[in-house]
XYZ file of C-alpha atoms in Angstrom:
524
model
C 30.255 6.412 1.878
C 28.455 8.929 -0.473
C 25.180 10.398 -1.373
C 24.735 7.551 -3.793
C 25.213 4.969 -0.661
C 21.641 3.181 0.188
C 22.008 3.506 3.909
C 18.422 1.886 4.252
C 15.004 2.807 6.039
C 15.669 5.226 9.129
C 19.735 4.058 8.047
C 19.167 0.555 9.285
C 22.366 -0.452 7.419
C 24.491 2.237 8.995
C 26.392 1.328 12.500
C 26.048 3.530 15.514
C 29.479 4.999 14.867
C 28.188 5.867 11.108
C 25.115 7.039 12.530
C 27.066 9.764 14.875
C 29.133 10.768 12.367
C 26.515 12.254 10.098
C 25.054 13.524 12.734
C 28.077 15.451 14.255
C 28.674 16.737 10.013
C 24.874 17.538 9.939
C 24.734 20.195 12.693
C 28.552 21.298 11.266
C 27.351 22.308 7.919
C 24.734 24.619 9.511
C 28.057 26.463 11.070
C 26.082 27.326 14.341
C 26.583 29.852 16.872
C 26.658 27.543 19.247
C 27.649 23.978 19.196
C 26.575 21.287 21.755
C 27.835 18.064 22.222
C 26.599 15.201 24.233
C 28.061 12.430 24.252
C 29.725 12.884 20.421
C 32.054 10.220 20.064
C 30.327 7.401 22.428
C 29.630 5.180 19.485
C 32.489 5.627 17.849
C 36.013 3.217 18.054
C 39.511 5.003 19.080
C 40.741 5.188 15.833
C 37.551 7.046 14.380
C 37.353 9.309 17.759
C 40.491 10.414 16.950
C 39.684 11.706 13.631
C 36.651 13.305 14.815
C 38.069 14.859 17.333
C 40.299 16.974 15.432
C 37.998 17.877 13.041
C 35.882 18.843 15.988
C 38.728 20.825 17.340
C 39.263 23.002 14.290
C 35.129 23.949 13.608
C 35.277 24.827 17.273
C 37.490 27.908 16.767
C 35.896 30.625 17.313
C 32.364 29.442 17.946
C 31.004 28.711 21.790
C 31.161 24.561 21.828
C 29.488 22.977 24.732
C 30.462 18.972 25.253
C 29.356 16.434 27.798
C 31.526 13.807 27.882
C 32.686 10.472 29.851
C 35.491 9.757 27.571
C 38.315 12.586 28.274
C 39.992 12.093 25.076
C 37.738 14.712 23.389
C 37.468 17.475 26.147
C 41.191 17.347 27.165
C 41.792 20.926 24.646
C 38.796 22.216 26.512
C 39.282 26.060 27.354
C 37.288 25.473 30.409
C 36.634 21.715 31.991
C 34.041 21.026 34.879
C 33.962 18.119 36.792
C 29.995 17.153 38.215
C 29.851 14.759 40.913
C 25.750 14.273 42.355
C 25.061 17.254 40.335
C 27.304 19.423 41.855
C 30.659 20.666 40.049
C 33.275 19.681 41.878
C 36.435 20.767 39.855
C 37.025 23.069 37.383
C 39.925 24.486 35.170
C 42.126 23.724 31.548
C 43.347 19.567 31.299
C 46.339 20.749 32.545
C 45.600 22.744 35.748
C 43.417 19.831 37.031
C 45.887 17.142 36.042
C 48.083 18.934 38.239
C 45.582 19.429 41.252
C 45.653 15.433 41.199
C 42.231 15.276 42.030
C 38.865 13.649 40.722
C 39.575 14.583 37.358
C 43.416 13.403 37.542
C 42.160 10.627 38.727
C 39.475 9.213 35.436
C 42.827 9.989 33.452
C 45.059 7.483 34.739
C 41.830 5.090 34.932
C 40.578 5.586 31.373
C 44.500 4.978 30.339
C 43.621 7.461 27.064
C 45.211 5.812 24.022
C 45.988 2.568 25.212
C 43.580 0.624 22.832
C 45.434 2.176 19.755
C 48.761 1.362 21.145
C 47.621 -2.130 21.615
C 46.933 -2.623 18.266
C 49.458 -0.850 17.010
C 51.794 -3.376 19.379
C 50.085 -6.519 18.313
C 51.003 -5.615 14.704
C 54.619 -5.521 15.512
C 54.395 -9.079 17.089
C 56.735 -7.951 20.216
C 55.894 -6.277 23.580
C 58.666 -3.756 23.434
C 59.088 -0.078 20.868
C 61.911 1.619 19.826
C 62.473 5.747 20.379
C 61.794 5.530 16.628
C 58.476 3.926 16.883
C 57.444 6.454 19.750
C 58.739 9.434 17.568
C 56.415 7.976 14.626
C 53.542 7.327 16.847
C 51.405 9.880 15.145
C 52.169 9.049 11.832
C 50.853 5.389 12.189
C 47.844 6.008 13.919
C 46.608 8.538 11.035
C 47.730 5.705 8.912
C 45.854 2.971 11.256
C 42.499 5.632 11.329
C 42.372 6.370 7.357
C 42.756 2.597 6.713
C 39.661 1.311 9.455
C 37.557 4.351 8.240
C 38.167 3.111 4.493
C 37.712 -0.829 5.474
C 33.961 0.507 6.964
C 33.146 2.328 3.814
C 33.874 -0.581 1.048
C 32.204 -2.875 4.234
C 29.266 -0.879 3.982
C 29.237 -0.417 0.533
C 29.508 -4.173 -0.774
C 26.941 -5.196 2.248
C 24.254 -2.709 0.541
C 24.879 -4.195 -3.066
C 24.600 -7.392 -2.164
C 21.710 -6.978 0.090
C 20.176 -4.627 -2.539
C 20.768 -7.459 -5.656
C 19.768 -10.515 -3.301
C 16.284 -8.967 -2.587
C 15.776 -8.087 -6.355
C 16.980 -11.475 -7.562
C 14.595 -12.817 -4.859
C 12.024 -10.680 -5.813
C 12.340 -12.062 -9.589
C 12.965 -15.212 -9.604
C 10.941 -16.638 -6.120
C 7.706 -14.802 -7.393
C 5.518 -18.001 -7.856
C 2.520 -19.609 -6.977
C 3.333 -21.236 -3.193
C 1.198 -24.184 -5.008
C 1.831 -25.986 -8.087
C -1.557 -26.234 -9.131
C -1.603 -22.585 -9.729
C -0.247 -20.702 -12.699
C 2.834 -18.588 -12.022
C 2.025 -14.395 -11.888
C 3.588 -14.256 -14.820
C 1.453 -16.052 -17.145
C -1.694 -15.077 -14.547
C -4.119 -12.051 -15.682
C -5.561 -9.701 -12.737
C -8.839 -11.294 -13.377
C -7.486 -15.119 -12.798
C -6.118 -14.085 -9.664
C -8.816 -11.993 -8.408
C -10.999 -14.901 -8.463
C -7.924 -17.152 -7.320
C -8.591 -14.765 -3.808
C -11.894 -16.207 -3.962
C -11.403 -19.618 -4.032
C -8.189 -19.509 -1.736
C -10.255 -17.324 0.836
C -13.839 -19.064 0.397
C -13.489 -20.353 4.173
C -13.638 -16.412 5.052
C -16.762 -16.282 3.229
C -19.257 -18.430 4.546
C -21.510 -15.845 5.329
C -21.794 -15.363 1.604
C -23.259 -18.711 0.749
C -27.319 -17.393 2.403
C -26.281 -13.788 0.589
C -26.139 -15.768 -2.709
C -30.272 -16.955 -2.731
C -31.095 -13.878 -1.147
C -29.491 -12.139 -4.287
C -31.260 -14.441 -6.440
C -34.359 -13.670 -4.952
C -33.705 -10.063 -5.308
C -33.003 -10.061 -8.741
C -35.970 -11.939 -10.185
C -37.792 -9.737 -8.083
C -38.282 -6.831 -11.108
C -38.916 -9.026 -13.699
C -41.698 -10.527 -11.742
C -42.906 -6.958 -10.662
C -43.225 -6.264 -14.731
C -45.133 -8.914 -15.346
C -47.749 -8.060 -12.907
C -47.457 -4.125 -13.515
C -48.424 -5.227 -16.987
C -51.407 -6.594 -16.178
C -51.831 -3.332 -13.722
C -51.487 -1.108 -16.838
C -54.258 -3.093 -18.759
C -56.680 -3.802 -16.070
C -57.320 0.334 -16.325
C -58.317 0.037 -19.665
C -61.169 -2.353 -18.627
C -65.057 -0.639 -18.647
C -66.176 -2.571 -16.061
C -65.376 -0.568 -12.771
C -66.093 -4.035 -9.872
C -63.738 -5.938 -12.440
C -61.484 -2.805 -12.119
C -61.583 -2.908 -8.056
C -61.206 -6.679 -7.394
C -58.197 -6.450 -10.246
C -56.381 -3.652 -8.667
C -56.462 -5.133 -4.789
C -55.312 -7.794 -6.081
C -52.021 -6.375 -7.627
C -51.964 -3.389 -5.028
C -51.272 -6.687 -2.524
C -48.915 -7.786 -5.170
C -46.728 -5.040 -5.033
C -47.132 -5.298 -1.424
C -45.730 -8.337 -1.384
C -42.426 -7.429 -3.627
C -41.587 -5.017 -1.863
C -41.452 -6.882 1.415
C -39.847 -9.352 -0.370
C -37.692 -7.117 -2.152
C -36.824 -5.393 1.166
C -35.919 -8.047 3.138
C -33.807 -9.852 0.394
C -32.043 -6.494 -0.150
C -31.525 -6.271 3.522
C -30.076 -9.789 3.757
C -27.779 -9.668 0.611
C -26.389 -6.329 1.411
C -25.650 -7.722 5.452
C -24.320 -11.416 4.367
C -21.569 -9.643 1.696
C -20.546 -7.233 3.481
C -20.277 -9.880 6.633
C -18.241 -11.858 4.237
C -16.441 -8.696 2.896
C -14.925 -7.924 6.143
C -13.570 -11.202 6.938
C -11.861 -11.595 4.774
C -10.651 -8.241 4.440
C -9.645 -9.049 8.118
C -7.748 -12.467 7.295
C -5.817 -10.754 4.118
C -4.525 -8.439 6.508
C -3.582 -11.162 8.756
C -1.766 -13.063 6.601
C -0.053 -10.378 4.903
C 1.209 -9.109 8.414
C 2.247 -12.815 9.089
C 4.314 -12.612 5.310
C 5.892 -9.659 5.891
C 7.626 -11.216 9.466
C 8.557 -14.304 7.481
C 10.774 -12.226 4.844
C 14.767 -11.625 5.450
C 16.014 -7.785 6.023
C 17.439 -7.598 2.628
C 13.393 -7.486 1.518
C 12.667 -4.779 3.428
C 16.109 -2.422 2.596
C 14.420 -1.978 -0.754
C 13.106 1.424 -1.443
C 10.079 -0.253 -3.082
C 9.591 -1.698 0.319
C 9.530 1.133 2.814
C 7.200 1.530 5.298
C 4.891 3.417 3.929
C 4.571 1.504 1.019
C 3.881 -1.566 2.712
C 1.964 -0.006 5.180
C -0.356 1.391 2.375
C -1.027 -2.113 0.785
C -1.617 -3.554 3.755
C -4.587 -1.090 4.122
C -5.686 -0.381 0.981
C -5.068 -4.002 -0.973
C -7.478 -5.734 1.214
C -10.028 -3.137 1.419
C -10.352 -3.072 -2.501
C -10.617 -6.787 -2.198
C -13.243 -6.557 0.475
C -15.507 -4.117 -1.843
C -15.315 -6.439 -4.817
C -16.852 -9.357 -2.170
C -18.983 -6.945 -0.366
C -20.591 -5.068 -2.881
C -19.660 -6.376 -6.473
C -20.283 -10.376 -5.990
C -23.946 -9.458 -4.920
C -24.700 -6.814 -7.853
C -23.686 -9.431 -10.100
C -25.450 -12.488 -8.992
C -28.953 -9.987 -8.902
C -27.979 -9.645 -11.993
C -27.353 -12.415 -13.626
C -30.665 -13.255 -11.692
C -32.774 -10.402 -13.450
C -30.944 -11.393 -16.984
C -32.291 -14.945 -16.525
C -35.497 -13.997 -16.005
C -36.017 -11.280 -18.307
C -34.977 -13.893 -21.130
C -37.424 -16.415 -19.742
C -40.369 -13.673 -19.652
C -38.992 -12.527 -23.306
C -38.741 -15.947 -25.080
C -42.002 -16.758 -23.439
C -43.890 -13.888 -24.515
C -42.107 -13.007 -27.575
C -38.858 -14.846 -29.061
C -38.201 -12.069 -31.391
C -38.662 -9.623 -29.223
C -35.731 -11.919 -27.212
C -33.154 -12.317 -30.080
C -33.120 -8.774 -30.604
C -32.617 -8.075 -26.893
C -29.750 -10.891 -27.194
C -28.046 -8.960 -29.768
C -28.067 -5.410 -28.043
C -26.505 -6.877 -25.281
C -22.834 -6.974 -27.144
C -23.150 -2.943 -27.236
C -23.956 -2.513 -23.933
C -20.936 -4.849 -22.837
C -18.667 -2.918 -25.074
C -19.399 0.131 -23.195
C -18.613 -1.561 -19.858
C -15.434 -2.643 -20.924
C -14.539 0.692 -22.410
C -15.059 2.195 -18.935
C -13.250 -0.393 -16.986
C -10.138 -0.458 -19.879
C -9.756 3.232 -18.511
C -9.908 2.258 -15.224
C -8.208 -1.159 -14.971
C -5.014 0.428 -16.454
C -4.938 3.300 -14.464
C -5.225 1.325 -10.826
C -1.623 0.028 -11.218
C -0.336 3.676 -12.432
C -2.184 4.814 -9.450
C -1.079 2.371 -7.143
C 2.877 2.651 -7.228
C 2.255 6.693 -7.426
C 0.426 6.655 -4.210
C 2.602 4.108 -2.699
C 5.701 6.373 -3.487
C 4.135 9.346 -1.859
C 2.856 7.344 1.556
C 6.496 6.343 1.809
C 7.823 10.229 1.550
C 5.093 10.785 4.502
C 6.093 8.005 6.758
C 10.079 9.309 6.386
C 9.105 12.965 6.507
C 6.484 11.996 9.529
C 9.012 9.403 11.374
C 11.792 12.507 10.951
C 10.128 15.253 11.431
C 12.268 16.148 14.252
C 15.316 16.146 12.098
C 13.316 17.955 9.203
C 12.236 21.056 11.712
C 15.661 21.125 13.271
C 16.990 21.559 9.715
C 14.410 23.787 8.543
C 13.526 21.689 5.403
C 9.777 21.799 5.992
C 8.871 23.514 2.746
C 11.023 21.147 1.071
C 9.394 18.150 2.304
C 5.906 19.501 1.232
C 6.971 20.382 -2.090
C 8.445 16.746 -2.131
C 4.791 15.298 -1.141
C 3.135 17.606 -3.641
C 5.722 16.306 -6.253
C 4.587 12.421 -5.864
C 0.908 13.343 -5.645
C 1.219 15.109 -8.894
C 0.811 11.888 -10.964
C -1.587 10.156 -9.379
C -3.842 13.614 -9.345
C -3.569 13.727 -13.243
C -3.907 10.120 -13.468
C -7.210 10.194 -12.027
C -8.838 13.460 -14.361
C -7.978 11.124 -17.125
C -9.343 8.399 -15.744
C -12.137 10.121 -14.732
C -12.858 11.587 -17.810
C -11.985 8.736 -19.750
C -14.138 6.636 -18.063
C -17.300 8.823 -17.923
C -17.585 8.145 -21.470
C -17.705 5.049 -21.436
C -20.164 5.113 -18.071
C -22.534 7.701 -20.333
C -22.388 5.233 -23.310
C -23.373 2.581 -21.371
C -26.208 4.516 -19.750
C -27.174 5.906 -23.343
C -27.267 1.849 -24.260
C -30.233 1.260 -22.238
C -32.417 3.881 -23.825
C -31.128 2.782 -27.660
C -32.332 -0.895 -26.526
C -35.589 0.458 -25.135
C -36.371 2.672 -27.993
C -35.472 -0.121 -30.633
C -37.476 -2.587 -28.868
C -40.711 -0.392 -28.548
C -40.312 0.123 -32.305
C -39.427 -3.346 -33.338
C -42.405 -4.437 -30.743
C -44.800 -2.243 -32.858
C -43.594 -3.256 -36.293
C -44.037 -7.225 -35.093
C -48.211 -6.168 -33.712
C -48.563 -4.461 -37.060
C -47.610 -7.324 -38.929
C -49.864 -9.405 -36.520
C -46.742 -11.877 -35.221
C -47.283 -10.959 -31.481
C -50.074 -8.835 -29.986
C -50.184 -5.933 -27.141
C -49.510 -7.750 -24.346
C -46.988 -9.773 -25.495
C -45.003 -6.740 -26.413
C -45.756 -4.905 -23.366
C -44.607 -7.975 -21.465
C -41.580 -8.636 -23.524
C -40.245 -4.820 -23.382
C -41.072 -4.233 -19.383
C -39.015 -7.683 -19.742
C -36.047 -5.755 -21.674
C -36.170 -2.611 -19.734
C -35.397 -3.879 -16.221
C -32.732 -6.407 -17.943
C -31.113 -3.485 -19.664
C -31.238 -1.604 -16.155
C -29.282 -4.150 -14.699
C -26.546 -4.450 -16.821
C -26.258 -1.146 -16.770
C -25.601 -1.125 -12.258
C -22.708 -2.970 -13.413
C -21.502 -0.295 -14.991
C -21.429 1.658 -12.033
C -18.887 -0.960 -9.905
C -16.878 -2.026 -13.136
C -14.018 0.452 -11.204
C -14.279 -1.691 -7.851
C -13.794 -4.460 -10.521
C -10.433 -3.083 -11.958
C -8.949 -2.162 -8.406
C -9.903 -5.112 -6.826
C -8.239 -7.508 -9.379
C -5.014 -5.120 -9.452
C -4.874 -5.625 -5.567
C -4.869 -9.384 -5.960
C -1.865 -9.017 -8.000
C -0.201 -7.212 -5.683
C -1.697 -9.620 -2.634
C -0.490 -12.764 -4.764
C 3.081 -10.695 -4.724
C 3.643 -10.544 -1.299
C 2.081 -14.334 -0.621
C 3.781 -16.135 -2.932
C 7.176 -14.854 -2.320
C 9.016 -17.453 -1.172
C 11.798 -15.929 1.694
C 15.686 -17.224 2.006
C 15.340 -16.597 5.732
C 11.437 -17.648 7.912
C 12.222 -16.587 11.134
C 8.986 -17.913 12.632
C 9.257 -21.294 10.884
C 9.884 -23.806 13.720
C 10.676 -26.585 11.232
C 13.507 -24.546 10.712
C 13.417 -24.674 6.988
């Protein structure tokens, strides 16, 4: 066993033996002072006690060693031995001098019968019950033999148990992959997008709270298009000489806006409420069933460094969380949307169809600008992902050891280990950033090209005479809310990108298909 050995999470493939071996070497290399030892050699067999043991007896040469022991074997070249009995020390002097006081201590000798385990093996590999003088003179040279070849039987043990382990998992992780249903498309040949709104459809039951949020989202995004029509009419009632007309004109659409903003309010209020409602739920059953996944999958799974603790632990928080803002906050931005698009084209074609086609073709720009944003985004989330995966998993060990890492001193290292893995994902997100407020800015910048070019194409169709004043006023207030619209989306196109890169990694972990379901009572 090496530095190169995967010993696993917290050295889940190591034995106990294993375990207080490196331990006993770790507080060696520090060559302290003083050395205490409690217990040592409990886990280990005969054959490896004995080899510790006399390793332990040449580091303690000239340093003050302090051992608590039940097994006698490795205090018996003790300068000084005390025997406690109820807390009080009953005995004390060298092995010798208390062997030959045939007392207490005397007495766990001949019980404990040192040796005899080793001798019994040793005898069993002779096939008789009976040694030769030669045998008892060569005693020590077989069980150094016996110890070097158990210690070097553990070692390849533990070595071809990791590989295989280690290979199994990624073989498993490769090839079982796939869709748990046939009807789906394999990860492989599935884009982020297809399986972000594969999430929706498998976990539609979670969102029934939605279904209300939908019409209320309607409602709220033909609101604005309705409000232009009627501030149009606002806008030209001022221009009227007769100042009754001007009074009865204005309560009227004073009451109007009255009533779209109540209206507006409460449909706001509902829409934001029912998808969030629906948000968390399923947020909440993702979890649940990714919990339930993880308990399903065999050891080998979780021995990979890719699947640490605090890597799993991290996309079992943060997967389902970008999922939940995509339901909670992007499904009912686009529906209003779509809603205000729908009716700003209605208003447009009915008012002015020229006025519309242009609007039509603007709208390529504007979408071009969206998906520059979210290209710099959507690329970045999965860069940004595994970085900040790696460093949660060098905070769980450093957290779940920190007793080991301030015994050892190693606290600076650990940091500067952190810092390391937070690096990337730091730099990763400048560029993003700045990569994507380009695009964010050109898709703001959009909506004042489309305004401008539609006030000037407006006034170039009234000089002509094909549409008068109030078809072009109607017609642009039309444009201008559409254009605002699209442009919100802009402003969640990176929940868009993170959420579909979490379904990915969702549809990872639930359609993996395990070699070993522990809580499958069909037995399977």
């Amino acid at each position: 066993m090496g530095y190169d050995t995967l010993v696993g999470e917290g050295g889940a493939l190591l034995s106990g033996g294993q375990k207080q071996r490196i331990a006993i070497a770790r507080a060696i290399v520090r060559n302290p002072d003083i050395l205490l030892l409690d217990e040592a050699t409990s886990a280990l067999d005969t054959a490896s006690e004995r080899l510790v043991q006399d390793a332990l007896d040449r580091l303690s040469v000239n340093r003050t060693t302090i051992s608590i022991a039940h097994r006698l074997s490795t205090i018996r070249n003790s300068d000084q031995i005390y025997v406690v009995r109820e807390g009080i020390v009953s005995e004390n002097g060298t092995h010798d001098e208390l062997v030959h006081k045939d007392g207490e201590y005397a007495a766990m000798v001949r019980a404990q019968e040192l040796r005899q385990a080793v001798r019994n093996k040793l005898e069993d590999g002779d096939g008789s019950g009976s040694r030769s003088e030669n045998d008892e003179e060569n005693e020590e040279g077989d069980v150094s033999e016996l110890i070097a070849k158990e210690l070097k039987e553990q070692a390849l043990d533990l070595k071809a148990t990791t590989t295989r382990q280690t290979t199994d998992s990624a073989k498993r992780s490769s090839s079982d992959t796939v869709a748990g249903d046939k009807k789906h498309k394999s990860l492989e040949d599935s884009s982020d997008i297809y399986l972000m709104f594969r999430l929706y459809w498998d976990y539609r039951g979670s969102m029934k709270a939605a279904i209300p949020g939908v019409f209320l989202a309607l409602i709220d995004g033909g609101v604005m298009p309705c409000f232009a029509l009627v501030f149009v009419r606002a806008l030209m009632t001022l221009s009227l000489t007769d100042m009754d007309e001007i009074k009865r004109k204005t309560d009227l659409y004073a009451n109007l806006f009255l009533i779209f903003s109540v209206v507006g309010g409460l449909a706001i209020f509902g829409k934001i409420g029912l998808f969030h409602i629906a948000g968390e739920n399923t947020a909440r059953q993702l979890r649940h069933d990714l919990f339930v996944k993880y308990m399903t999958f065999e050891a080998g799974y979780f021995d990979d460094e890719k699947n640490g603790t605090g890597a799993l632990t991290s996309r079992l928080a943060t997967d389902a969380e970008d999922f939940n803002k995509v339901v909670a906050t992007v499904s009912g931005i686009s529906i209003s949307t779509l809603s205000t698009i729908i009716c700003a084209l209605t208003i447009a074609f009915v008012y002015s169809w020229q006025i519309a086609l242009l609007m039509l073709g603007c709208w390529p720009i504007q979408s071009y600008a969206q998906y520059w944003q979210a290209r710099a985004t959507w690329g970045a989330s999965m860069r940004l992902r595994e970085a900040y995966e790696e460093s949660g998993q060098a905070a769980a060990e450093t957290i779940r050891n920190i007793k080991t890492v301030a015994t050892l001193r190693r606290e600076e290292t650990f940091i500067r280990v952190f810092d390391e893995k937070n690096d990337a994902p730091h730099k990763g997100n400048v560029y993003s950033s700045l990569y994507s407020s380009v695009g964010f800015g050109f898709a703001m910048g959009c909506n004042m090209f489309i305004n401008a070019l539609v006030f000037y194409a407006g006034c170039e169709f009234i000089i002509h005479g094909w549409i008068d004043v109030m078809d072009m006023m109607y017609s642009l207030m039309a444009t201008m809310f559409a254009a605002m619209s699209i442009g919100m989306l802009a402003q969640v196109s990176p929940m868009i990108s993170k959420g579909a890169v979490a379904s990915r990694g969702i549809y990872m972990t639930l359609d993996r298909k395990t070699a070993i379901n522990g809580i499958d009572t069909t037995g399977e």
